[in-house]
Every structure is written in C-alpha cells, then in structure tokens.
C-alpha cells in the first residue's frame, strides 16, 4: 500500500517555530527600515489586540459552542486592571508591563469564573442575555467608581489617563503567539476533545464521563483570561481608557470577527480580526462619512456571509503549514522515490 | 448484594411527581428491563441512576457504594454506562473519534484493545471508521452510541430505548447485539417501549405505570401476563 508521507513531530515544531520567528523578523525589519509608517504601526498593534480578543472569544463561541456577548467586559476588566497597576506600581518598564499583562489576565479570568458558573447553567439566548448584562454592568461600574475611599480608581467618565505606553510590536506579537499556541495545544489535548464533545452533544459528553460543568467553566475562563490580556495591551497602547470603549458594540464587533471568520477556526478569527480592524482605517482614508457607516457595512457583510456560507468564511478549517507541505510532497511523488530507496536499502 | 440496588427513589420535575417510591434491583449478569407506556418514567429512572437527575430521598447503590449524590462523570468511571435515548452521537466527529471519546474515563492504553473489541462486536462500525458520524443511518448511530458506551468498559450498561425509530430489521439486529453483550458478561438494564422485544431477551422485567412499578416478574411470566398483554402487547 502506498503510504502517506508524514513529517515527524519535532520537525513540525521546528518548521512552525521558524515561521513564527521569520514573521516576527519581517515585522521588525519593516518597522525599523521605515517601510511601515508610525500610522501603520499603530494599526498593526490594534490588529494584534483584536486577534487576541477574537481568538479568545472563538474558544467560547467556536469550540465550546456558547454565545457570550460580554467579551468587551472581560477586556475592560483586564484593561483597567493593567492600567491601574501600571500607574501605581513603583517599578516601571518591562517587568511591570509583563506583570500587568499577567495580572490583567488573572483578574479577567476570575471574573470569567464568577460569571461562568451561573451563566453556563444556561444555554443559547439565555447565556447571551446574561453575559450581555454582565458586560454592561462592568461598564457602568467602571463609570461610577472614579474614586474609592479617596483613592483615584478608574477616573470615571473622563477615563483613566496617563497609563504608561509600553505596548510595542514585539510585545503584541509575543502575546498573539502565546495566545494562539496555548489555545491550539489545549484544543489538541484531551481537554480540547472534551470541550469539542460538549459542543457536539452535551448529553453524550456527559454520558461519556466528561465533567461538563468543569470544562465549560474552564473554557470560558481561558477565554476571559486572554480577553483580559488583550485589554491590557489595549490599555498600554492607548494610554487612556474610557468605559465607553468597552460597550456592547465592542462585544458585537469581536463576535462579528469570530462568526465571519468561521466559528471554530483559529485562522478564520485571525484573518477576520485583521481585516475588520484594518477596514475602518481604510474607509477613513477614503472619507469620514463612509467610516461612520462601517457598522452598516458589517451587518450587510454578516448577512451576506450567513446566506452564502453559514459556517463562516473558513468554516472549521484550521491552517496547518506542515499539512500543506505534506500534501505537496505527496502530490509531487517525491516520497515514492524516498520510499523506494528505503526498501532497497533493506 | 445486588449489583445495582435502587431503593424507593422519588423524582420531581418542578412540582410534578414523576417517580413515586420506585425500588428495583439488577443482579450481576442479568438483563433487566423496565417497560411502560410513554411518560411512565422509564427514562427518568435511568437518568436518576446515572446522576443526571436527583432523587428526593431514597438510595441508589452500585457495587455496594452509594451513588445517589455522585456527579455523573464519577458514576461513569465507576463502571456504569448510560446510552441516552435518541442516539446522541458527536455528529461532527468520525466514528472512531466517537468511540475514543467513550474511553474518556479509561487510561490511554485501553483505547486500542477497546476499539478492537467494539469493532468485533459491530463490524458495521469498523467499515465506517473514518466516516463522520452525523452521516450514519439511524441504526448505525444507535450501534455507535452503544459501542461508545462499551468503550468505558462498563460493568452495567443502561440502554434507553435502543429500538426507537428504527426499522424492524434493525431492531432485531440491535437486540441480537444486546444478547451477545450479555453472553460476554455485560449486565444490562434495558428501557423499552417495545415490550415484546424487551421481554423476550430479558431475565426479569418491571412494568411501570405513571411513575410506579405495578408489576414485576421474569421475562416469560410478564410476556404471558394478561394485564401486560392487554396494555403493551396488543391483546
């Protein structure tokens, strides 16, 4: 029987690792050589932040199969955590930034657990409503606790100002890679199988011995954690946080990215996040009025996609460089030669 | 002591008293069936045993350990597998992935021999190993659900309406498989509306009516019982 050629595991890691480094070097080079103006660099950073937000929401929506509408709420929790921490922490610089990102993730994750345990008892529209409510509650609370016991907290409606700006291309890039890597490996593991099983059929998953409550909460919490990371990067990128930034529309925007890209496809989330972040800027350069109507464009786009490809642009397809290389090698028949040689040597 | 001992359980859906003081036992190596009309509470009893529903009062013991308060996933790993009603398969996973999910509570090393055993029992599943399970026929999906439950190496297999919505020929096949499993030493608790079929394979049976056990006996006795004949076997 003709055997398919498969790249061995360590080589796979190597190939992907090299690709990740090359992409990073390309970005760094384009920035230092001045090919990307500071305007485009800013867009690039935003793209990174939204990739993290979309990929993390994809975990709850695409993989777990729930429909939370409060993702911006978790971003807000992470953003404000990082902002307040960075403003008040005595040490400045990179260590503080790393700590702030981790802390933002953890605090958002804790909120994820707190919201997840009651919310995940519900399904579908009910879960959507309860998470939507949560997102709004966070926003309103942030708006109203500008000073707590004399300590300047969130700055209220005026916003949290003067957050040190540490968010840079390397920081965002590394966070994007870590987020994707973590979620990818998790979904390939036994835990990931359990999460997918819950999406496919919760009753069957339960009868297979999957602790559904635990895994739903875990996936939801991981999703919230990385939303918090995105929020932290966002905070230190803008240097200013306003509660209004994290309203209901923001949650919808992230959800549109996930749905458009294809629920359950990481590559889909990444591409859709990139495109939908760049589009408003591109529209702005055409005319401000067009840019103002981008939500209209989004909705039309969404309707079109839902009619012609309900599973999203990429469905559940996930990109694998090594699989493509394997396919090419198999098609070219190079492998046959290798195999024949192998037989002869025996 | 019986393998499964259910002692006067009471289950409520909101304010509706669905199961009233039901007690029964399943001995090792038996096929026991619960029969009854729609809404008699057959599935509710299975769900309560497997921990998906809770009983108010009463006790459920499996292998001499109380399970009435245990979480469903714990109960599965104790060796009690539930094949829920309506062929719940992981529609977008392949047949083999479905079966692997069945071994979720077992150590990694048991997957390969488990697959072999299930494929020997269900040759049809082996033919369709790589097929996405949502595209299987109803009977094949039922086989898959049963095979998946067997992957957890259960001491007691609970089948909820395995014949539901299947063609008569397929129903016969499914019951043949139940008999074979029984020969291999699996204890079976079978819930059925198809009383004729169920009683013909069962060692013992319980007849349920609106949440209460009204009659019990061995399979043959019940098949010939006038009341059962009248109510479930069509005269």
Coordinates of C-alpha atoms in Angstrom, one line a residue, chain B residues 90-98 124-137 140 144:
Chain B
X90 CA -20.9 13.6 18.3
X91 CA -22.2 14.4 14.9
X92 CA -19.1 16.1 13.5
X93 CA -16.7 13.6 14.8
X94 CA -15.8 10.4 13.0
X95 CA -16.9 7.0 14.2
X96 CA -13.5 6.3 15.6
X97 CA -13.3 9.6 17.4
X98 CA -16.7 9.0 18.9
X124 CA -20.5 -2.2 10.5
X125 CA -18.8 0.4 12.6
X126 CA -15.4 -0.8 11.5
X127 CA -16.4 -0.3 7.9
X128 CA -17.3 3.2 8.7
X129 CA -14.4 4.1 10.9
X130 CA -13.5 7.3 9.2
X131 CA -17.0 8.4 8.4
X132 CA -18.4 11.5 10.1
X133 CA -21.0 10.0 12.5
X134 CA -23.7 12.6 11.6
X135 CA -24.0 10.9 8.2
X136 CA -24.6 7.4 9.6
X137 CA -28.1 5.8 9.4
X140 CA -25.7 2.7 12.8
X144 CA -22.2 3.8 17.7

